[in-house]
PDB file of C-alpha atoms and ligand atoms in Angstrom:
ATOM      1  CA  UNK C1299     116.066  83.108 112.191  1.00  0.00           C
ATOM      2  CA  UNK C1300     113.465  80.638 110.937  1.00  0.00           C
ATOM      3  CA  UNK C1301     110.261  81.219 108.989  1.00  0.00           C
ATOM      4  CA  UNK C1302     107.143  81.317 111.170  1.00  0.00           C
ATOM      5  CA  UNK C1303     105.272  79.038 108.720  1.00  0.00           C
ATOM      6  CA  UNK C1304     107.925  76.431 107.924  1.00  0.00           C
ATOM      7  CA  UNK C1305     111.367  75.300 108.976  1.00  0.00           C
ATOM      8  CA  UNK C1306     113.252  77.188 106.278  1.00  0.00           C
ATOM      9  CA  UNK C1307     115.546  80.117 106.855  1.00  0.00           C
ATOM     10  CA  UNK C1308     113.660  83.430 106.970  1.00  0.00           C
ATOM     11  CA  UNK C1309     114.286  85.893 104.138  1.00  0.00           C
ATOM     12  CA  UNK C1310     112.661  88.841 105.865  1.00  0.00           C
ATOM     13  CA  UNK C1311     112.121  89.840 109.461  1.00  0.00           C
ATOM     14  CA  UNK C1312     109.447  92.424 110.160  1.00  0.00           C
ATOM     15  CA  UNK C1313     110.191  93.754 113.619  1.00  0.00           C
ATOM     16  CA  UNK C1314     106.985  95.735 113.877  1.00  0.00           C
ATOM     17  CA  UNK C1315     104.915  92.572 113.290  1.00  0.00           C
ATOM     18  CA  UNK C1316     107.340  90.304 115.182  1.00  0.00           C
ATOM     19  CA  UNK C1317     107.188  88.117 112.110  1.00  0.00           C
ATOM     20  CA  UNK C1318     109.885  86.380 110.051  1.00  0.00           C
ATOM     21  CA  UNK C1319     109.102  84.578 106.779  1.00  0.00           C
ATOM     22  CA  UNK C1320     110.922  82.661 104.070  1.00  0.00           C
ATOM     23  CA  UNK C1321     110.655  83.798 100.454  1.00  0.00           C
ATOM     24  CA  UNK C1322     107.861  81.390  99.553  1.00  0.00           C
ATOM     25  CA  UNK C1323     105.712  82.314 102.531  1.00  0.00           C
ATOM     26  CA  UNK C1324     106.435  86.026 102.232  1.00  0.00           C
ATOM     27  CA  UNK C1325     105.164  85.929  98.647  1.00  0.00           C
ATOM     28  CA  UNK C1326     101.975  84.373  99.999  1.00  0.00           C
ATOM     29  CA  UNK C1327     101.674  86.666 103.009  1.00  0.00           C
ATOM     30  CA  UNK C1328     101.684  89.959 101.056  1.00  0.00           C
ATOM     31  CA  UNK C1329      98.658  89.095  98.836  1.00  0.00           C
ATOM     32  CA  UNK C1330      96.833  87.592 101.843  1.00  0.00           C
ATOM     33  CA  UNK C1331      97.280  90.800 103.797  1.00  0.00           C
ATOM     34  CA  UNK C1332      96.326  92.922 100.779  1.00  0.00           C
ATOM     35  CA  UNK C1333      93.106  90.925 100.400  1.00  0.00           C
ATOM     36  CA  UNK C1334      92.420  91.510 104.093  1.00  0.00           C
ATOM     37  CA  UNK C1335      92.881  95.297 103.772  1.00  0.00           C
ATOM     38  CA  UNK C1336      90.714  95.426 100.621  1.00  0.00           C
ATOM     39  CA  UNK C1337      87.923  93.787 102.612  1.00  0.00           C
ATOM     40  CA  UNK C1338      88.459  95.656 105.844  1.00  0.00           C
ATOM     41  CA  UNK C1339      88.326  99.096 104.226  1.00  0.00           C
ATOM     42  CA  UNK C1340      85.672  98.020 101.661  1.00  0.00           C
ATOM     43  CA  UNK C1341      87.804  99.093  98.716  1.00  0.00           C
ATOM     44  CA  UNK C1342      86.136  97.053  95.961  1.00  0.00           C
ATOM     45  CA  UNK C1343      84.438  93.754  95.196  1.00  0.00           C
ATOM     46  CA  UNK C1344      85.547  90.987  92.782  1.00  0.00           C
ATOM     47  CA  UNK C1345      83.068  92.090  90.122  1.00  0.00           C
ATOM     48  CA  UNK C1346      84.299  95.679  89.964  1.00  0.00           C
ATOM     49  CA  UNK C1347      86.727  96.863  87.274  1.00  0.00           C
ATOM     50  CA  UNK C1348      89.932  98.349  88.632  1.00  0.00           C
ATOM     51  CA  UNK C1349      92.293 100.789  86.977  1.00  0.00           C
ATOM     52  CA  UNK C1350      95.780 100.669  88.509  1.00  0.00           C
ATOM     53  CA  UNK C1351      97.934 103.767  88.107  1.00  0.00           C
ATOM     54  CA  UNK C1352     101.380 102.387  87.262  1.00  0.00           C
ATOM     55  CA  UNK C1353     104.538 104.468  87.237  1.00  0.00           C
ATOM     56  CA  UNK C1354     107.106 101.724  86.630  1.00  0.00           C
ATOM     57  CA  UNK C1355     108.165 101.852  90.299  1.00  0.00           C
ATOM     58  CA  UNK C1356     108.163  98.927  92.718  1.00  0.00           C
ATOM     59  CA  UNK C1357     104.928  99.836  94.506  1.00  0.00           C
ATOM     60  CA  UNK C1358     102.594 100.291  91.571  1.00  0.00           C
ATOM     61  CA  UNK C1359     103.927  97.326  89.580  1.00  0.00           C
ATOM     62  CA  UNK C1360     103.728  95.120  92.677  1.00  0.00           C
ATOM     63  CA  UNK C1361     100.199  96.326  93.352  1.00  0.00           C
ATOM     64  CA  UNK C1362      99.176  95.367  89.827  1.00  0.00           C
ATOM     65  CA  UNK C1363     100.858  91.985  90.260  1.00  0.00           C
ATOM     66  CA  UNK C1364      99.126  91.347  93.596  1.00  0.00           C
ATOM     67  CA  UNK C1365      95.653  92.323  92.351  1.00  0.00           C
ATOM     68  CA  UNK C1366      95.995  90.043  89.333  1.00  0.00           C
ATOM     69  CA  UNK C1367      97.253  87.205  91.557  1.00  0.00           C
ATOM     70  CA  UNK C1368      94.193  87.716  93.761  1.00  0.00           C
ATOM     71  CA  UNK C1369      91.973  87.318  90.704  1.00  0.00           C
ATOM     72  CA  UNK C1370      90.764  90.898  90.355  1.00  0.00           C
ATOM     73  CA  UNK C1371      90.043  92.485  86.967  1.00  0.00           C
ATOM     74  CA  UNK C1372      92.825  95.055  86.974  1.00  0.00           C
ATOM     75  CA  UNK C1373      94.075  97.032  83.987  1.00  0.00           C
ATOM     76  CA  UNK C1374      96.955  99.493  84.083  1.00  0.00           C
ATOM     77  CA  UNK C1375      97.333 103.161  83.254  1.00  0.00           C
ATOM     78  CA  UNK C1376     100.723 104.691  82.513  1.00  0.00           C
ATOM     79  CA  UNK C1377     101.030 108.462  82.207  1.00  0.00           C
ATOM     80  CA  UNK C1378     103.914 109.725  80.079  1.00  0.00           C
ATOM     81  CA  UNK C1379     104.965 112.903  81.846  1.00  0.00           C
ATOM     82  CA  UNK C1380     107.849 113.739  79.527  1.00  0.00           C
ATOM     83  CA  UNK C1381     110.403 113.959  82.351  1.00  0.00           C
ATOM     84  CA  UNK C1382     113.633 113.141  80.616  1.00  0.00           C
ATOM     85  CA  UNK C1383     116.087 114.906  82.906  1.00  0.00           C
ATOM     86  CA  UNK C1384     119.082 112.930  84.163  1.00  0.00           C
ATOM     87  CA  UNK C1385     118.286 109.258  83.861  1.00  0.00           C
ATOM     88  CA  UNK C1386     115.663 109.607  81.147  1.00  0.00           C
ATOM     89  CA  UNK C1387     113.083 108.830  83.814  1.00  0.00           C
ATOM     90  CA  UNK C1388     109.898 108.780  81.745  1.00  0.00           C
ATOM     91  CA  UNK C1389     111.378 106.737  78.937  1.00  0.00           C
ATOM     92  CA  UNK C1390     112.773 104.060  81.228  1.00  0.00           C
ATOM     93  CA  UNK C1391     109.699 103.844  83.464  1.00  0.00           C
ATOM     94  CA  UNK C1392     107.442 103.445  80.414  1.00  0.00           C
ATOM     95  CA  UNK C1393     109.667 100.722  78.992  1.00  0.00           C
ATOM     96  CA  UNK C1394     109.529  98.723  82.236  1.00  0.00           C
ATOM     97  CA  UNK C1395     105.770  99.187  82.618  1.00  0.00           C
ATOM     98  CA  UNK C1396     105.104  98.031  79.052  1.00  0.00           C
ATOM     99  CA  UNK C1397     107.415  95.063  79.550  1.00  0.00           C
ATOM    100  CA  UNK C1398     105.551  94.031  82.707  1.00  0.00           C
ATOM    101  CA  UNK C1399     102.170  94.322  80.982  1.00  0.00           C
ATOM    102  CA  UNK C1400     103.353  92.320  77.980  1.00  0.00           C
ATOM    103  CA  UNK C1401     104.966  89.545  80.005  1.00  0.00           C
ATOM    104  CA  UNK C1402     101.858  89.143  82.138  1.00  0.00           C
ATOM    105  CA  UNK C1403      99.423  89.561  79.295  1.00  0.00           C
ATOM    106  CA  UNK C1404      97.711  92.558  80.870  1.00  0.00           C
ATOM    107  CA  UNK C1405      95.886  95.497  79.398  1.00  0.00           C
ATOM    108  CA  UNK C1406      97.725  98.817  79.694  1.00  0.00           C
ATOM    109  CA  UNK C1407      96.465 102.289  78.755  1.00  0.00           C
ATOM    110  CA  UNK C1408      99.230 104.734  77.907  1.00  0.00           C
ATOM    111  CA  UNK C1409      98.587 108.475  77.868  1.00  0.00           C
ATOM    112  CA  UNK C1410     101.360 110.755  76.701  1.00  0.00           C
ATOM    113  CA  UNK C1411     100.677 114.199  78.167  1.00  0.00           C
ATOM    114  CA  UNK C1412     102.667 116.000  75.482  1.00  0.00           C
ATOM    115  CA  UNK C1413     100.927 114.185  72.622  1.00  0.00           C
ATOM    116  CA  UNK C1414      97.551 114.692  74.224  1.00  0.00           C
ATOM    117  CA  UNK C1415      97.880 118.312  75.348  1.00  0.00           C
ATOM    118  CA  UNK C1416     100.786 119.777  73.380  1.00  0.00           C
ATOM    119  CA  UNK C1417     103.331 120.149  76.205  1.00  0.00           C
ATOM    120  CA  UNK C1418     105.203 117.859  78.589  1.00  0.00           C
ATOM    121  CA  UNK C1419     104.889 118.319  82.369  1.00  0.00           C
ATOM    122  CA  UNK C1420     108.199 120.233  82.781  1.00  0.00           C
ATOM    123  CA  UNK C1421     107.189 122.601  79.960  1.00  0.00           C
ATOM    124  CA  UNK C1422     103.688 123.096  81.360  1.00  0.00           C
ATOM    125  CA  UNK C1423     105.277 123.854  84.736  1.00  0.00           C
ATOM    126  CA  UNK C1424     107.734 126.316  83.199  1.00  0.00           C
ATOM    127  CA  UNK C1425     104.843 128.139  81.567  1.00  0.00           C
ATOM    128  CA  UNK C1426     102.751 128.130  84.746  1.00  0.00           C
ATOM    129  CA  UNK C1427     105.545 129.278  87.093  1.00  0.00           C
ATOM    130  CA  UNK C1428     107.538 131.290  84.547  1.00  0.00           C
ATOM    131  CA  UNK C1429     110.528 129.015  84.979  1.00  0.00           C
ATOM    132  CA  UNK C1430     110.579 128.982  88.791  1.00  0.00           C
ATOM    133  CA  UNK C1431     109.985 126.061  91.097  1.00  0.00           C
ATOM    134  CA  UNK C1432     109.481 122.332  90.731  1.00  0.00           C
ATOM    135  CA  UNK C1433     106.850 120.887  88.397  1.00  0.00           C
ATOM    136  CA  UNK C1434     105.237 118.756  91.139  1.00  0.00           C
ATOM    137  CA  UNK C1435     102.057 120.778  91.625  1.00  0.00           C
ATOM    138  CA  UNK C1436     101.404 120.826  87.871  1.00  0.00           C
ATOM    139  CA  UNK C1437     102.312 117.144  87.648  1.00  0.00           C
ATOM    140  CA  UNK C1438      99.987 116.162  90.509  1.00  0.00           C
ATOM    141  CA  UNK C1439      97.140 118.120  88.974  1.00  0.00           C
ATOM    142  CA  UNK C1440      97.662 116.506  85.550  1.00  0.00           C
ATOM    143  CA  UNK C1441      97.940 113.023  87.047  1.00  0.00           C
ATOM    144  CA  UNK C1442      94.707 113.366  89.039  1.00  0.00           C
ATOM    145  CA  UNK C1443      92.907 114.766  86.009  1.00  0.00           C
ATOM    146  CA  UNK C1444      94.077 112.075  83.602  1.00  0.00           C
ATOM    147  CA  UNK C1445      93.561 109.142  85.958  1.00  0.00           C
ATOM    148  CA  UNK C1446      90.029 110.275  86.539  1.00  0.00           C
ATOM    149  CA  UNK C1447      89.400 110.859  82.840  1.00  0.00           C
ATOM    150  CA  UNK C1448      90.523 107.374  81.802  1.00  0.00           C
ATOM    151  CA  UNK C1449      88.572 105.774  84.658  1.00  0.00           C
ATOM    152  CA  UNK C1450      85.426 107.621  83.540  1.00  0.00           C
ATOM    153  CA  UNK C1451      85.865 107.144  79.782  1.00  0.00           C
ATOM    154  CA  UNK C1452      86.555 103.420  80.015  1.00  0.00           C
ATOM    155  CA  UNK C1453      84.033 102.636  82.727  1.00  0.00           C
ATOM    156  CA  UNK C1454      86.329 101.641  85.599  1.00  0.00           C
ATOM    157  CA  UNK C1455      84.675 101.477  89.006  1.00  0.00           C
ATOM    158  CA  UNK C1456      87.721 102.292  91.000  1.00  0.00           C
ATOM    159  CA  UNK C1457      91.195 103.761  90.695  1.00  0.00           C
ATOM    160  CA  UNK C1458      93.990 102.066  92.653  1.00  0.00           C
ATOM    161  CA  UNK C1459      97.353 103.637  93.476  1.00  0.00           C
ATOM    162  CA  UNK C1460     100.468 102.063  94.984  1.00  0.00           C
ATOM    163  CA  UNK C1461     100.946 104.371  97.994  1.00  0.00           C
ATOM    164  CA  UNK C1462     102.629 102.481 100.815  1.00  0.00           C
ATOM    165  CA  UNK C1463     102.727 103.150 104.551  1.00  0.00           C
ATOM    166  CA  UNK C1464     105.828 105.343 104.311  1.00  0.00           C
ATOM    167  CA  UNK C1465     104.060 107.536 101.740  1.00  0.00           C
ATOM    168  CA  UNK C1466     100.897 107.768 103.802  1.00  0.00           C
ATOM    169  CA  UNK C1467     102.694 108.379 107.104  1.00  0.00           C
ATOM    170  CA  UNK C1468     104.770 111.155 105.469  1.00  0.00           C
ATOM    171  CA  UNK C1469     101.641 112.840 104.087  1.00  0.00           C
ATOM    172  CA  UNK C1470      99.936 112.505 107.456  1.00  0.00           C
ATOM    173  CA  UNK C1471     102.998 113.943 109.207  1.00  0.00           C
ATOM    174  CA  UNK C1472     103.054 116.935 106.843  1.00  0.00           C
ATOM    175  CA  UNK C1473      99.332 117.541 107.193  1.00  0.00           C
ATOM    176  CA  UNK C1474      99.604 117.310 110.967  1.00  0.00           C
ATOM    177  CA  UNK C1475     102.555 119.713 111.158  1.00  0.00           C
ATOM    178  CA  UNK C1476     100.466 122.197 109.194  1.00  0.00           C
ATOM    179  CA  UNK C1477      97.152 121.232 110.795  1.00  0.00           C
ATOM    180  CA  UNK C1478      95.650 120.979 107.326  1.00  0.00           C
ATOM    181  CA  UNK C1479      92.290 119.790 108.561  1.00  0.00           C
ATOM    182  CA  UNK C1480      90.758 119.610 105.095  1.00  0.00           C
ATOM    183  CA  UNK C1481      93.457 117.226 103.911  1.00  0.00           C
ATOM    184  CA  UNK C1482      93.368 115.260 107.152  1.00  0.00           C
ATOM    185  CA  UNK C1483      89.649 114.667 106.755  1.00  0.00           C
ATOM    186  CA  UNK C1484      90.158 113.314 103.244  1.00  0.00           C
ATOM    187  CA  UNK C1485      93.189 111.134 103.969  1.00  0.00           C
ATOM    188  CA  UNK C1486      92.602 107.396 104.229  1.00  0.00           C
ATOM    189  CA  UNK C1487      92.715 104.077 102.360  1.00  0.00           C
ATOM    190  CA  UNK C1488      89.533 104.930 100.430  1.00  0.00           C
ATOM    191  CA  UNK C1489      88.346 108.218  98.990  1.00  0.00           C
ATOM    192  CA  UNK C1490      84.727 107.631  97.997  1.00  0.00           C
ATOM    193  CA  UNK C1491      83.699 108.523  94.473  1.00  0.00           C
ATOM    194  CA  UNK C1492      81.259 111.283  93.719  1.00  0.00           C
ATOM    195  CA  UNK C1493      79.560 112.598  90.606  1.00  0.00           C
ATOM    196  CA  UNK C1494      82.189 112.395  87.854  1.00  0.00           C
ATOM    197  CA  UNK C1495      84.996 111.442  90.251  1.00  0.00           C
ATOM    198  CA  UNK C1496      86.163 107.837  90.506  1.00  0.00           C
ATOM    199  CA  UNK C1497      86.586 106.168  93.907  1.00  0.00           C
ATOM    200  CA  UNK C1498      90.261 106.048  94.875  1.00  0.00           C
ATOM    201  CA  UNK C1499      91.850 103.277  96.894  1.00  0.00           C
ATOM    202  CA  UNK C1500      95.294 102.496  98.303  1.00  0.00           C
ATOM    203  CA  UNK C1501      95.508  98.739  98.937  1.00  0.00           C
ATOM    204  CA  UNK C1502      99.195  98.889  99.986  1.00  0.00           C
ATOM    205  CA  UNK C1503      98.758 101.642 102.570  1.00  0.00           C
ATOM    206  CA  UNK C1504      99.668  99.366 105.476  1.00  0.00           C
ATOM    207  CA  UNK C1505     102.896  97.931 104.047  1.00  0.00           C
ATOM    208  CA  UNK C1506     106.247  99.492 104.850  1.00  0.00           C
ATOM    209  CA  UNK C1507     108.291 100.666 101.897  1.00  0.00           C
ATOM    210  CA  UNK C1508     110.924  98.054 102.717  1.00  0.00           C
ATOM    211  CA  UNK C1509     108.264  95.318 102.604  1.00  0.00           C
ATOM    212  CA  UNK C1510     107.241  96.402  99.117  1.00  0.00           C
ATOM    213  CA  UNK C1511     110.848  96.501  97.927  1.00  0.00           C
ATOM    214  CA  UNK C1512     111.317  92.978  99.271  1.00  0.00           C
ATOM    215  CA  UNK C1513     108.155  91.799  97.510  1.00  0.00           C
ATOM    216  CA  UNK C1514     109.190  93.268  94.142  1.00  0.00           C
ATOM    217  CA  UNK C1515     112.667  91.756  94.382  1.00  0.00           C
ATOM    218  CA  UNK C1516     111.523  88.312  95.545  1.00  0.00           C
ATOM    219  CA  UNK C1517     108.820  88.271  92.878  1.00  0.00           C
ATOM    220  CA  UNK C1518     111.333  89.241  90.206  1.00  0.00           C
ATOM    221  CA  UNK C1519     109.432  92.383  89.204  1.00  0.00           C
ATOM    222  CA  UNK C1520     111.722  94.597  87.152  1.00  0.00           C
ATOM    223  CA  UNK C1521     111.149  98.191  88.236  1.00  0.00           C
ATOM    224  CA  UNK C1522     112.796 101.581  87.964  1.00  0.00           C
ATOM    225  CA  UNK C1523     115.059 102.101  91.005  1.00  0.00           C
ATOM    226  CA  UNK C1524     115.486 105.813  90.636  1.00  0.00           C
ATOM    227  CA  UNK C1525     112.846 108.226  91.794  1.00  0.00           C
ATOM    228  CA  UNK C1526     111.693 111.030  89.546  1.00  0.00           C
ATOM    229  CA  UNK C1527     114.585 113.557  89.491  1.00  0.00           C
ATOM    230  CA  UNK C1528     112.236 116.252  90.777  1.00  0.00           C
ATOM    231  CA  UNK C1529     111.542 114.271  93.954  1.00  0.00           C
ATOM    232  CA  UNK C1530     115.068 115.089  95.139  1.00  0.00           C
ATOM    233  CA  UNK C1531     115.109 117.317  98.197  1.00  0.00           C
ATOM    234  CA  UNK C1532     111.320 117.306  98.465  1.00  0.00           C
ATOM    235  CA  UNK C1533     109.549 117.811 101.739  1.00  0.00           C
ATOM    236  CA  UNK C1534     108.012 114.362 101.614  1.00  0.00           C
ATOM    237  CA  UNK C1535     111.468 112.763 101.463  1.00  0.00           C
ATOM    238  CA  UNK C1536     112.509 114.813 104.482  1.00  0.00           C
ATOM    239  CA  UNK C1537     109.403 113.670 106.385  1.00  0.00           C
ATOM    240  CA  UNK C1538     110.104 110.070 105.438  1.00  0.00           C
ATOM    241  CA  UNK C1539     113.661 110.321 106.782  1.00  0.00           C
ATOM    242  CA  UNK C1540     112.425 111.884 109.999  1.00  0.00           C
ATOM    243  CA  UNK C1541     109.880 109.105 110.500  1.00  0.00           C
ATOM    244  CA  UNK C1542     112.535 106.495 109.714  1.00  0.00           C
ATOM    245  CA  UNK C1543     114.674 107.869 112.532  1.00  0.00           C
ATOM    246  CA  UNK C1544     111.742 107.487 114.867  1.00  0.00           C
ATOM    247  CA  UNK C1545     111.126 103.971 113.601  1.00  0.00           C
ATOM    248  CA  UNK C1546     114.724 102.926 114.357  1.00  0.00           C
ATOM    249  CA  UNK C1547     114.289 103.522 118.050  1.00  0.00           C
ATOM    250  CA  UNK C1548     110.589 102.634 118.194  1.00  0.00           C
ATOM    251  CA  UNK C1549     109.790  99.812 115.730  1.00  0.00           C
ATOM    252  CA  UNK C1550     106.196 100.137 114.588  1.00  0.00           C
ATOM    253  CA  UNK C1551     106.018 103.901 115.222  1.00  0.00           C
ATOM    254  CA  UNK C1552     105.010 104.669 111.628  1.00  0.00           C
ATOM    255  CA  UNK C1553     102.307 102.044 111.589  1.00  0.00           C
ATOM    256  CA  UNK C1554     100.908 103.150 114.951  1.00  0.00           C
ATOM    257  CA  UNK C1555     100.945 106.798 113.839  1.00  0.00           C
ATOM    258  CA  UNK C1556      98.904 105.957 110.749  1.00  0.00           C
ATOM    259  CA  UNK C1557      96.552 103.347 112.226  1.00  0.00           C
ATOM    260  CA  UNK C1558      95.702 105.412 115.297  1.00  0.00           C
ATOM    261  CA  UNK C1559      94.884 108.312 113.005  1.00  0.00           C
ATOM    262  CA  UNK C1560      92.500 106.093 110.990  1.00  0.00           C
ATOM    263  CA  UNK C1561      90.911 104.875 114.230  1.00  0.00           C
ATOM    264  CA  UNK C1562      90.451 108.396 115.552  1.00  0.00           C
ATOM    265  CA  UNK C1563      88.964 109.492 112.255  1.00  0.00           C
ATOM    266  CA  UNK C1564      86.580 106.554 112.155  1.00  0.00           C
ATOM    267  CA  UNK C1565      85.341 107.241 115.661  1.00  0.00           C
ATOM    268  CA  UNK C1566      84.386 110.750 114.477  1.00  0.00           C
ATOM    269  CA  UNK C1567      86.143 112.324 117.452  1.00  0.00           C
ATOM    270  CA  UNK C1568      89.145 113.769 115.653  1.00  0.00           C
ATOM    271  CA  UNK C1569      87.660 117.121 114.825  1.00  0.00           C
ATOM    272  CA  UNK C1570      84.901 117.217 117.370  1.00  0.00           C
ATOM    273  CA  UNK C1571      83.681 120.746 117.988  1.00  0.00           C
ATOM    274  CA  UNK C1572      84.678 122.333 121.260  1.00  0.00           C
ATOM    275  CA  UNK C1573      81.069 122.940 122.277  1.00  0.00           C
ATOM    276  CA  UNK C1574      80.067 119.393 121.518  1.00  0.00           C
ATOM    277  CA  UNK C1575      82.970 118.164 123.576  1.00  0.00           C
ATOM    278  CA  UNK C1576      82.030 120.383 126.484  1.00  0.00           C
ATOM    279  CA  UNK C1577      78.471 119.175 126.464  1.00  0.00           C
ATOM    280  CA  UNK C1578      79.752 115.652 126.959  1.00  0.00           C
ATOM    281  CA  UNK C1579      81.479 116.664 130.175  1.00  0.00           C
ATOM    282  CA  UNK C1580      79.897 116.262 133.585  1.00  0.00           C
ATOM    283  CA  UNK C1581      81.167 117.150 137.027  1.00  0.00           C
ATOM    284  CA  UNK C1582      83.074 114.410 138.847  1.00  0.00           C
ATOM    285  CA  UNK C1583      80.990 113.326 141.832  1.00  0.00           C
ATOM    286  CA  UNK C1584      84.072 113.515 144.045  1.00  0.00           C
ATOM    287  CA  UNK C1585      85.993 116.658 143.175  1.00  0.00           C
ATOM    288  CA  UNK C1586      83.441 118.485 141.041  1.00  0.00           C
ATOM    289  CA  UNK C1587      85.852 119.115 138.168  1.00  0.00           C
ATOM    290  CA  UNK C1588      84.501 118.496 134.651  1.00  0.00           C
ATOM    291  CA  UNK C1589      85.257 115.080 133.226  1.00  0.00           C
ATOM    292  CA  UNK C1590      84.301 112.989 130.206  1.00  0.00           C
ATOM    293  CA  UNK C1591      84.788 109.633 131.891  1.00  0.00           C
ATOM    294  CA  UNK C1592      81.642 108.081 133.336  1.00  0.00           C
ATOM    295  CA  UNK C1593      81.464 108.486 137.095  1.00  0.00           C
ATOM    296  CA  UNK C1594      84.675 109.737 138.826  1.00  0.00           C
ATOM    297  CA  UNK C1595      87.270 111.724 136.899  1.00  0.00           C
ATOM    298  CA  UNK C1596      90.533 110.033 135.981  1.00  0.00           C
ATOM    299  CA  UNK C1597      92.437 111.782 138.740  1.00  0.00           C
ATOM    300  CA  UNK C1598      90.022 110.752 141.471  1.00  0.00           C
ATOM    301  CA  UNK C1599      90.013 107.214 140.130  1.00  0.00           C
ATOM    302  CA  UNK C1600      93.774 107.112 140.285  1.00  0.00           C
ATOM    303  CA  UNK C1601      93.824 108.377 143.886  1.00  0.00           C
ATOM    304  CA  UNK C1602      91.097 105.893 144.872  1.00  0.00           C
ATOM    305  CA  UNK C1603      92.936 103.036 143.269  1.00  0.00           C
ATOM    306  CA  UNK C1604      96.212 103.937 144.947  1.00  0.00           C
ATOM    307  CA  UNK C1605      94.473 104.198 148.316  1.00  0.00           C
ATOM    308  CA  UNK C1606      92.765 100.843 147.917  1.00  0.00           C
ATOM    309  CA  UNK C1607      96.033  99.139 147.039  1.00  0.00           C
ATOM    310  CA  UNK C1608      97.883 100.431 150.061  1.00  0.00           C
TER     311      UNK C1608
HETATM  312  S1  Q46 A2542     105.013 114.937  91.252  1.00  0.00           S
HETATM  313 FE1  Q46 A2542     107.076 115.779  91.118  1.00  0.00          FE
HETATM  314 FE2  Q46 A2542     106.390 113.204  91.334  1.00  0.00          FE
HETATM  315 FE3  Q46 A2542     105.655 114.513  89.171  1.00  0.00          FE
HETATM  316  S2  Q46 A2542     107.374 115.845  88.910  1.00  0.00           S
HETATM  317 FE4  Q46 A2542     108.226 113.911  89.551  1.00  0.00          FE
HETATM  318  S3  Q46 A2542     108.363 114.141  91.747  1.00  0.00           S
HETATM  319  S4  Q46 A2542     106.545 112.502  89.230  1.00  0.00           S
HETATM  320  S5  Q46 A2542     105.443 111.679  92.583  1.00  0.00           S
HETATM  321 ZN1   ZN A2543     108.350  79.425 105.132  1.00  0.00          ZN
HETATM  322 ZN1   ZN A2544      88.730 120.224  83.359  1.00  0.00          ZN
END
């Protein structure tokens, strides 16, 4: 297959976009699309200071790389969680993040949770749950708190995270299965700031995980391949696998799931009150049944259309 923009052999084929690109053009396409999403969702402007939360993984390091390539003022924040189980996760992810910052001459804030607060995340979790359960809730809480603190203390306008489409679709899937309306209302590419809370943005939210992996590899970004050992067997991984199965038979299913949700949310009709909805109904002039469509109800329209085409 050939690249859509030149005659060279394509390095990646994105079925859901019906688009194939060579390495050179793919490395152009990703920042172009990111710039488009930043504008479309009004994430930030060129004069705002951005703090990128970097974990040493492919998404956050690539996000940092893309923002810098686009000319934004983006500094990094690495949180040392003290997770040294198995592969020495924290140590290795910090090493790769610092290496990236150094090689690209970028400013990186490093906060070591244990040095700052006396205990690492696994220890804090052990204390909180008396040795039972995964540390993820404690970890999430600490991450949100520290990201916000650094953003506030150093005067950043916005906090950017590397969540990709697979992450967002999995969260949306989980929230939908549980009908967690409060979370559904808050989910989106931008979470506006409020008093003391920095605005949060997800510029990669429309890229598939596989697209981000391809970007990191083609760009030569050195990242940590392994996930945090505590991510193993998590619900979000199960949701991701389920959505991937769907995607295999219906290319684009994940993207449609997420984008249609954003559309529905934007239109304000997602959680419309029952009474409000009823007041928008009127009787169909033909059959008298309540309908929201102007004029005839959908059923009567269908019958009319069929009759007229006979
Ligand atoms: S929450 Fe849980 Fe992650 Fe923290 S303990 Fe690891 S898996 S890093 S995204
Ligand atoms: Zn090309
Ligand atoms: Zn507090």
